[in-house]
Amino acid sequence: QQPVQSPQAVILREGEDAVINCSSSKALYSVHWYRQKHGEAPVFLMILLKGGEQKGHDKISASFNEKKQQSSLYLTASQLSYSGTYFCGTETGNQFYFGTGTSLTVIP
Amino acid sequence: DTEVTQTPKHLVMGMTNKKSLKCEQHMGHRAMYWYKQKAKKPPELMFVYSYEKLSINESVPSRFSPECPNSSLLNLHLHALQPEDSALYLCASSQESPPIRGLDGYTFGSGTRLTVV
């Protein structure tokens, strides 16, 4: 039931782009994306509701393909502040599960 | 106020101790949650309170006892814990109960780092 994320880890240089994928085996009502820096709380980035929408948040955007039960997070022109662990979260009915996580490191 | 406040930030307790973790939010959120997070793992849901009533208990051992005194407060009472219970305990809240249909997700507190010795 826990969604699977890929890649598990990625290292980028400042200015490079990255894509993080989230895949579920269950039909999804919505997908959330969170970023957690070491020793801190997860911070909500965005939510995508059923309907195949794409959303943007500064240089971070995401898409949701409900038929494939997948979501992708796109980070463009990465900044040092983007470093952290990214979790997707999926809602199926009233159950919410965090994904396996993707560690993203941006280096100068 | 757009924060979830958790106290204490750090807690060391023996296996025979009784302690409590506290969580507070003043955003008018109707649902509150306890999560447990081990190092390099995603948060795992423990309990969900919706309109001050316990709606989900994810088969958590009875040594963890949640309490929701009012719509702004959430406690987690700890008793006879084991060393493997050492983890980061996160409180979260949301405007509505799951499934969330609005544009806001979960707001997390900064957590309590618990060490059981």
PDB file of C-alpha atoms in Angstrom, chain A residues 15-106:
ATOM      1  CA  GLY A  15      20.896  24.748 -11.947  1.00  0.00           C
ATOM      2  CA  GLU A  16      20.237  21.167 -13.030  1.00  0.00           C
ATOM      3  CA  ASP A  17      16.777  19.631 -13.284  1.00  0.00           C
ATOM      4  CA  ALA A  18      15.375  16.540 -11.600  1.00  0.00           C
ATOM      5  CA  VAL A  19      12.278  14.365 -11.757  1.00  0.00           C
ATOM      6  CA  ILE A  20      11.009  12.262  -8.862  1.00  0.00           C
ATOM      7  CA  ASN A  21       8.404   9.607  -9.539  1.00  0.00           C
ATOM      8  CA  CYS A  22       5.767   8.145  -7.253  1.00  0.00           C
ATOM      9  CA  SER A  23       3.833   5.017  -8.105  1.00  0.00           C
ATOM     10  CA  SER A  24       0.958   3.346  -6.283  1.00  0.00           C
ATOM     11  CA  SER A  25      -0.668  -0.048  -6.651  1.00  0.00           C
ATOM     12  CA  LYS A  26      -4.036   1.373  -5.539  1.00  0.00           C
ATOM     13  CA  ALA A  27      -6.464   3.799  -7.135  1.00  0.00           C
ATOM     14  CA  LEU A  28      -5.688   7.266  -5.853  1.00  0.00           C
ATOM     15  CA  TYR A  29      -7.889  10.120  -4.783  1.00  0.00           C
ATOM     16  CA  SER A  30      -5.052  12.587  -4.457  1.00  0.00           C
ATOM     17  CA  VAL A  31      -1.288  12.904  -4.260  1.00  0.00           C
ATOM     18  CA  HIS A  32       0.639  15.160  -1.896  1.00  0.00           C
ATOM     19  CA  TRP A  33       4.288  16.158  -2.088  1.00  0.00           C
ATOM     20  CA  TYR A  34       6.427  17.060   0.937  1.00  0.00           C
ATOM     21  CA  ARG A  35      10.040  18.004   1.495  1.00  0.00           C
ATOM     22  CA  GLN A  36      11.846  17.182   4.727  1.00  0.00           C
ATOM     23  CA  LYS A  37      15.218  18.615   5.623  1.00  0.00           C
ATOM     24  CA  HIS A  38      17.410  16.729   8.040  1.00  0.00           C
ATOM     25  CA  GLY A  39      16.136  17.022  11.601  1.00  0.00           C
ATOM     26  CA  GLU A  40      13.106  19.070  10.560  1.00  0.00           C
ATOM     27  CA  ALA A  41       9.417  18.497   9.968  1.00  0.00           C
ATOM     28  CA  PRO A  42       8.061  17.570   6.541  1.00  0.00           C
ATOM     29  CA  VAL A  43       6.867  20.676   4.722  1.00  0.00           C
ATOM     30  CA  PHE A  44       3.852  20.548   2.433  1.00  0.00           C
ATOM     31  CA  LEU A  45       4.658  21.488  -1.176  1.00  0.00           C
ATOM     32  CA  MET A  46       1.467  20.795  -3.094  1.00  0.00           C
ATOM     33  CA  ILE A  47      -1.540  18.555  -3.496  1.00  0.00           C
ATOM     34  CA  LEU A  48      -2.914  17.181  -6.753  1.00  0.00           C
ATOM     35  CA  LEU A  49      -6.498  16.027  -6.753  1.00  0.00           C
ATOM     36  CA  LYS A  50      -8.128  13.459  -8.984  1.00  0.00           C
ATOM     37  CA  GLY A  51      -8.440  14.930 -12.460  1.00  0.00           C
ATOM     38  CA  GLY A  52      -4.976  14.548 -14.005  1.00  0.00           C
ATOM     39  CA  GLU A  53      -3.909  18.060 -13.215  1.00  0.00           C
ATOM     40  CA  GLN A  54      -0.527  19.601 -13.184  1.00  0.00           C
ATOM     41  CA  LYS A  55       0.452  22.190 -10.623  1.00  0.00           C
ATOM     42  CA  GLY A  56       3.329  24.575 -10.215  1.00  0.00           C
ATOM     43  CA  HIS A  57       5.042  26.067  -7.206  1.00  0.00           C
ATOM     44  CA  ASP A  58       7.838  28.470  -8.202  1.00  0.00           C
ATOM     45  CA  LYS A  59      10.288  26.187 -10.060  1.00  0.00           C
ATOM     46  CA  ILE A  60       8.743  23.038  -8.637  1.00  0.00           C
ATOM     47  CA  SER A  61       5.796  21.470 -10.406  1.00  0.00           C
ATOM     48  CA  ALA A  62       4.023  18.143 -10.410  1.00  0.00           C
ATOM     49  CA  SER A  63       1.715  16.015 -12.493  1.00  0.00           C
ATOM     50  CA  PHE A  64      -0.789  13.325 -11.552  1.00  0.00           C
ATOM     51  CA  ASN A  65      -1.884  10.532 -13.870  1.00  0.00           C
ATOM     52  CA  GLU A  66      -4.734   8.860 -12.014  1.00  0.00           C
ATOM     53  CA  LYS A  67      -5.153   6.132 -14.641  1.00  0.00           C
ATOM     54  CA  LYS A  68      -1.571   5.012 -14.170  1.00  0.00           C
ATOM     55  CA  GLN A  69      -1.735   5.760 -10.413  1.00  0.00           C
ATOM     56  CA  GLN A  70       1.442   7.769 -10.755  1.00  0.00           C
ATOM     57  CA  SER A  71       2.685  11.229  -9.960  1.00  0.00           C
ATOM     58  CA  SER A  72       5.899  13.016 -10.829  1.00  0.00           C
ATOM     59  CA  LEU A  73       7.586  15.990  -9.178  1.00  0.00           C
ATOM     60  CA  TYR A  74       9.665  18.243 -11.422  1.00  0.00           C
ATOM     61  CA  LEU A  75      12.394  20.455 -10.015  1.00  0.00           C
ATOM     62  CA  THR A  76      13.897  22.886 -12.490  1.00  0.00           C
ATOM     63  CA  ALA A  77      17.031  25.000 -12.154  1.00  0.00           C
ATOM     64  CA  SER A  78      17.701  23.450  -8.750  1.00  0.00           C
ATOM     65  CA  GLN A  79      18.947  25.575  -5.886  1.00  0.00           C
ATOM     66  CA  LEU A  80      20.952  24.566  -2.814  1.00  0.00           C
ATOM     67  CA  SER A  81      17.794  25.057  -0.756  1.00  0.00           C
ATOM     68  CA  TYR A  82      16.095  22.214  -2.623  1.00  0.00           C
ATOM     69  CA  SER A  83      18.225  19.642  -0.810  1.00  0.00           C
ATOM     70  CA  GLY A  84      16.278  17.284   1.404  1.00  0.00           C
ATOM     71  CA  THR A  85      14.174  14.162   1.295  1.00  0.00           C
ATOM     72  CA  TYR A  86      11.063  14.328  -0.850  1.00  0.00           C
ATOM     73  CA  PHE A  87       8.054  12.237   0.009  1.00  0.00           C
ATOM     74  CA  CYS A  88       4.948  11.734  -2.002  1.00  0.00           C
ATOM     75  CA  GLY A  89       1.803  10.900  -0.065  1.00  0.00           C
ATOM     76  CA  THR A  90      -1.180   9.152  -1.548  1.00  0.00           C
ATOM     77  CA  GLU A  91      -4.799   9.157  -0.428  1.00  0.00           C
ATOM     78  CA  THR A  92      -7.028   6.175  -1.144  1.00  0.00           C
ATOM     79  CA  GLY A  93     -10.389   6.647   0.522  1.00  0.00           C
ATOM     80  CA  ASN A  94      -9.534   7.802   4.024  1.00  0.00           C
ATOM     81  CA  GLN A  95      -6.124   6.129   4.132  1.00  0.00           C
ATOM     82  CA  PHE A  96      -2.996   8.204   3.592  1.00  0.00           C
ATOM     83  CA  TYR A  97       0.458   6.708   3.036  1.00  0.00           C
ATOM     84  CA  PHE A  98       3.820   8.341   2.594  1.00  0.00           C
ATOM     85  CA  GLY A  99       6.032   7.078  -0.210  1.00  0.00           C
ATOM     86  CA  THR A 100       9.419   5.488   0.280  1.00  0.00           C
ATOM     87  CA  GLY A 101      11.225   8.819  -0.112  1.00  0.00           C
ATOM     88  CA  THR A 102      13.844  10.305  -2.435  1.00  0.00           C
ATOM     89  CA  SER A 103      16.957  11.932  -1.063  1.00  0.00           C
ATOM     90  CA  LEU A 104      17.954  14.915  -3.170  1.00  0.00           C
ATOM     91  CA  THR A 105      21.277  16.698  -2.718  1.00  0.00           C
ATOM     92  CA  VAL A 106      22.138  19.850  -4.613  1.00  0.00           C
TER      93      VAL A 106
END
